[in-house]
């Protein structure tokens, strides 16, 4: 089969790899019908050291079940399913607590011996616990919305949930990428009436307004912080959803949050140290967030997507074929595309 392989920074290829096969009785085989490129995929695309042997990449996909292991009981061939960006058994103590990303028997797509999502097919470990059945559809817009359930929409929802967003909280979202825009949508869904989006790409911030942002701040750094404070009577917002992962983004969050507020980080941190000393302590600031347990949130978000109450699939602004994936990476890295959908 054909699949995406990364060899180093700027070096993504589509190659022929071995077809996946059932290896455990808890496995399922999927034919991938939609996948996509994630903003987090751009970190290795921008900085991964060159290597002689490439590694599989991609962790967001929808598929149709083509075969199941003997222990799989909740799926059948022909089912349309979504795969969260980690696999999990959905039964260990961490999964029962809603923390599927810490599953005792789980792991990440593309790890050694595990397929990745940007390809024609995938072997899914722990299929009963990992996969969520979807209503059958061939509607491209609905499939795009369903695909966001694999990562980006639950990640935005995780940011808002961990921050305690509700109808009484004001929100600053840092980042106008797909996760940031999903966080805007999630905050609106949870009832927030004041949502300030910090971003400077007009097409993206326009979508942010459509998703529920009431204000847009294009400035960065101290100037951006000052603008947020101007919009909030000098106080800052109750919550900050940091959806970038860089130290300057976190520092803006520290500046934008009000005393007693919460900074929720879901951008993968690209730094080891940050400003978490006396300034946060004295202001009683809570820092939370982390990797989103998408499997935990999918059942909560699914009906809203299926019934059309929310349209997170609008974050996809380009659709390509599998053989065009290297160009898709380039387009996202060069900010020519917000989020690229792959239709094998």
PDB file of C-alpha atoms in Angstrom, residues 207-324:
ATOM      1  CA  UNK A 207     -13.350  32.013  10.426  1.00  0.00           C
ATOM      2  CA  UNK A 208     -12.694  32.566  14.122  1.00  0.00           C
ATOM      3  CA  UNK A 209     -15.372  35.254  14.156  1.00  0.00           C
ATOM      4  CA  UNK A 210     -17.726  32.847  12.418  1.00  0.00           C
ATOM      5  CA  UNK A 211     -16.943  30.281  15.112  1.00  0.00           C
ATOM      6  CA  UNK A 212     -17.749  32.744  17.885  1.00  0.00           C
ATOM      7  CA  UNK A 213     -14.854  35.141  18.508  1.00  0.00           C
ATOM      8  CA  UNK A 214     -16.136  38.548  19.573  1.00  0.00           C
ATOM      9  CA  UNK A 215     -12.802  40.347  19.221  1.00  0.00           C
ATOM     10  CA  UNK A 216      -9.579  39.832  17.275  1.00  0.00           C
ATOM     11  CA  UNK A 217      -6.167  41.019  18.458  1.00  0.00           C
ATOM     12  CA  UNK A 218      -3.520  40.908  15.741  1.00  0.00           C
ATOM     13  CA  UNK A 219      -0.706  42.354  17.837  1.00  0.00           C
ATOM     14  CA  UNK A 220       1.836  40.109  19.558  1.00  0.00           C
ATOM     15  CA  UNK A 221       4.003  40.285  22.662  1.00  0.00           C
ATOM     16  CA  UNK A 222       3.566  43.187  25.062  1.00  0.00           C
ATOM     17  CA  UNK A 223       1.517  45.085  22.494  1.00  0.00           C
ATOM     18  CA  UNK A 224      -0.907  42.184  22.203  1.00  0.00           C
ATOM     19  CA  UNK A 225      -1.166  41.835  25.971  1.00  0.00           C
ATOM     20  CA  UNK A 226      -1.931  45.527  26.301  1.00  0.00           C
ATOM     21  CA  UNK A 227      -4.655  45.246  23.665  1.00  0.00           C
ATOM     22  CA  UNK A 228      -6.331  42.366  25.503  1.00  0.00           C
ATOM     23  CA  UNK A 229      -6.235  44.396  28.706  1.00  0.00           C
ATOM     24  CA  UNK A 230      -7.738  47.406  26.941  1.00  0.00           C
ATOM     25  CA  UNK A 231     -10.624  45.198  25.859  1.00  0.00           C
ATOM     26  CA  UNK A 232     -11.175  43.949  29.420  1.00  0.00           C
ATOM     27  CA  UNK A 233     -11.013  47.148  31.494  1.00  0.00           C
ATOM     28  CA  UNK A 234      -7.387  46.472  32.332  1.00  0.00           C
ATOM     29  CA  UNK A 235      -8.125  43.143  34.015  1.00  0.00           C
ATOM     30  CA  UNK A 236      -7.391  40.449  31.437  1.00  0.00           C
ATOM     31  CA  UNK A 237      -9.649  37.458  30.818  1.00  0.00           C
ATOM     32  CA  UNK A 238     -10.699  34.723  33.214  1.00  0.00           C
ATOM     33  CA  UNK A 239      -9.201  32.066  30.941  1.00  0.00           C
ATOM     34  CA  UNK A 240      -6.481  31.847  28.317  1.00  0.00           C
ATOM     35  CA  UNK A 241      -6.400  28.938  25.868  1.00  0.00           C
ATOM     36  CA  UNK A 242      -2.815  28.675  24.566  1.00  0.00           C
ATOM     37  CA  UNK A 243      -2.947  26.761  21.288  1.00  0.00           C
ATOM     38  CA  UNK A 244       0.499  27.362  19.793  1.00  0.00           C
ATOM     39  CA  UNK A 245       3.144  25.718  21.965  1.00  0.00           C
ATOM     40  CA  UNK A 246       5.897  28.331  21.870  1.00  0.00           C
ATOM     41  CA  UNK A 247       7.324  30.161  24.870  1.00  0.00           C
ATOM     42  CA  UNK A 248       6.284  33.616  23.559  1.00  0.00           C
ATOM     43  CA  UNK A 249       2.693  32.336  23.252  1.00  0.00           C
ATOM     44  CA  UNK A 250       2.754  31.150  26.861  1.00  0.00           C
ATOM     45  CA  UNK A 251       4.239  34.463  27.970  1.00  0.00           C
ATOM     46  CA  UNK A 252       1.388  36.288  26.242  1.00  0.00           C
ATOM     47  CA  UNK A 253      -1.009  34.048  28.114  1.00  0.00           C
ATOM     48  CA  UNK A 254       0.600  35.022  31.407  1.00  0.00           C
ATOM     49  CA  UNK A 255       0.142  38.664  30.494  1.00  0.00           C
ATOM     50  CA  UNK A 256      -3.429  38.311  29.265  1.00  0.00           C
ATOM     51  CA  UNK A 257      -4.927  36.311  32.138  1.00  0.00           C
ATOM     52  CA  UNK A 258      -6.631  38.092  35.036  1.00  0.00           C
ATOM     53  CA  UNK A 259      -5.763  37.475  38.707  1.00  0.00           C
ATOM     54  CA  UNK A 260      -7.271  34.186  39.829  1.00  0.00           C
ATOM     55  CA  UNK A 261      -7.551  33.046  36.227  1.00  0.00           C
ATOM     56  CA  UNK A 262      -6.483  29.939  34.330  1.00  0.00           C
ATOM     57  CA  UNK A 263      -4.070  29.334  31.460  1.00  0.00           C
ATOM     58  CA  UNK A 264      -4.834  26.105  29.602  1.00  0.00           C
ATOM     59  CA  UNK A 265      -2.081  24.890  27.261  1.00  0.00           C
ATOM     60  CA  UNK A 266      -2.789  22.441  24.453  1.00  0.00           C
ATOM     61  CA  UNK A 267      -0.131  23.536  21.970  1.00  0.00           C
ATOM     62  CA  UNK A 268       2.679  20.973  22.170  1.00  0.00           C
ATOM     63  CA  UNK A 269       5.370  22.868  24.155  1.00  0.00           C
ATOM     64  CA  UNK A 270       8.523  23.564  22.183  1.00  0.00           C
ATOM     65  CA  UNK A 271      10.330  24.817  25.292  1.00  0.00           C
ATOM     66  CA  UNK A 272      11.550  23.286  28.558  1.00  0.00           C
ATOM     67  CA  UNK A 273      11.216  26.285  30.885  1.00  0.00           C
ATOM     68  CA  UNK A 274       8.681  29.067  31.194  1.00  0.00           C
ATOM     69  CA  UNK A 275       7.557  31.927  33.463  1.00  0.00           C
ATOM     70  CA  UNK A 276       5.936  29.947  36.274  1.00  0.00           C
ATOM     71  CA  UNK A 277       7.556  31.680  39.265  1.00  0.00           C
ATOM     72  CA  UNK A 278       6.425  34.497  41.604  1.00  0.00           C
ATOM     73  CA  UNK A 279       4.322  36.481  39.063  1.00  0.00           C
ATOM     74  CA  UNK A 280       1.935  33.547  38.628  1.00  0.00           C
ATOM     75  CA  UNK A 281       2.092  32.603  42.295  1.00  0.00           C
ATOM     76  CA  UNK A 282       1.249  36.068  43.551  1.00  0.00           C
ATOM     77  CA  UNK A 283      -1.682  36.390  41.140  1.00  0.00           C
ATOM     78  CA  UNK A 284      -3.104  32.943  41.967  1.00  0.00           C
ATOM     79  CA  UNK A 285      -2.888  31.807  38.353  1.00  0.00           C
ATOM     80  CA  UNK A 286      -3.686  28.182  37.529  1.00  0.00           C
ATOM     81  CA  UNK A 287      -1.734  26.545  34.702  1.00  0.00           C
ATOM     82  CA  UNK A 288      -3.406  23.465  33.246  1.00  0.00           C
ATOM     83  CA  UNK A 289      -4.007  21.722  29.929  1.00  0.00           C
ATOM     84  CA  UNK A 290      -2.004  18.937  28.340  1.00  0.00           C
ATOM     85  CA  UNK A 291      -2.456  16.343  25.648  1.00  0.00           C
ATOM     86  CA  UNK A 292      -6.159  15.911  24.916  1.00  0.00           C
ATOM     87  CA  UNK A 293      -7.853  12.561  25.607  1.00  0.00           C
ATOM     88  CA  UNK A 294      -9.850  12.744  22.384  1.00  0.00           C
ATOM     89  CA  UNK A 295     -11.458   9.313  22.886  1.00  0.00           C
ATOM     90  CA  UNK A 296     -13.064  10.607  26.083  1.00  0.00           C
ATOM     91  CA  UNK A 297     -14.620  13.603  24.349  1.00  0.00           C
ATOM     92  CA  UNK A 298     -15.788  12.092  21.052  1.00  0.00           C
ATOM     93  CA  UNK A 299     -19.150  10.777  22.355  1.00  0.00           C
ATOM     94  CA  UNK A 300     -19.932  14.217  23.795  1.00  0.00           C
ATOM     95  CA  UNK A 301     -19.091  16.085  20.583  1.00  0.00           C
ATOM     96  CA  UNK A 302     -20.330  13.602  17.991  1.00  0.00           C
ATOM     97  CA  UNK A 303     -24.028  14.470  17.924  1.00  0.00           C
ATOM     98  CA  UNK A 304     -23.347  18.190  17.569  1.00  0.00           C
ATOM     99  CA  UNK A 305     -21.275  17.483  14.470  1.00  0.00           C
ATOM    100  CA  UNK A 306     -23.659  14.929  12.956  1.00  0.00           C
ATOM    101  CA  UNK A 307     -26.702  17.107  13.535  1.00  0.00           C
ATOM    102  CA  UNK A 308     -24.992  20.205  12.153  1.00  0.00           C
ATOM    103  CA  UNK A 309     -25.098  22.372  15.261  1.00  0.00           C
ATOM    104  CA  UNK A 310     -21.366  23.026  14.862  1.00  0.00           C
ATOM    105  CA  UNK A 311     -19.156  22.834  11.777  1.00  0.00           C
ATOM    106  CA  UNK A 312     -15.553  22.235  12.873  1.00  0.00           C
ATOM    107  CA  UNK A 313     -14.728  20.800   9.447  1.00  0.00           C
ATOM    108  CA  UNK A 314     -14.489  24.367   8.126  1.00  0.00           C
ATOM    109  CA  UNK A 315     -10.887  24.406   9.395  1.00  0.00           C
ATOM    110  CA  UNK A 316      -9.989  22.368   6.292  1.00  0.00           C
ATOM    111  CA  UNK A 317      -9.269  24.786   3.501  1.00  0.00           C
ATOM    112  CA  UNK A 318      -7.496  22.458   1.072  1.00  0.00           C
ATOM    113  CA  UNK A 319      -8.176  18.877  -0.074  1.00  0.00           C
ATOM    114  CA  UNK A 320      -5.499  16.762  -1.756  1.00  0.00           C
ATOM    115  CA  UNK A 321      -4.864  13.187  -2.802  1.00  0.00           C
ATOM    116  CA  UNK A 322      -2.470  10.913  -0.950  1.00  0.00           C
ATOM    117  CA  UNK A 323       0.297  11.322  -3.523  1.00  0.00           C
ATOM    118  CA  UNK A 324       0.156  15.093  -2.995  1.00  0.00           C
TER     119      UNK A 324
END
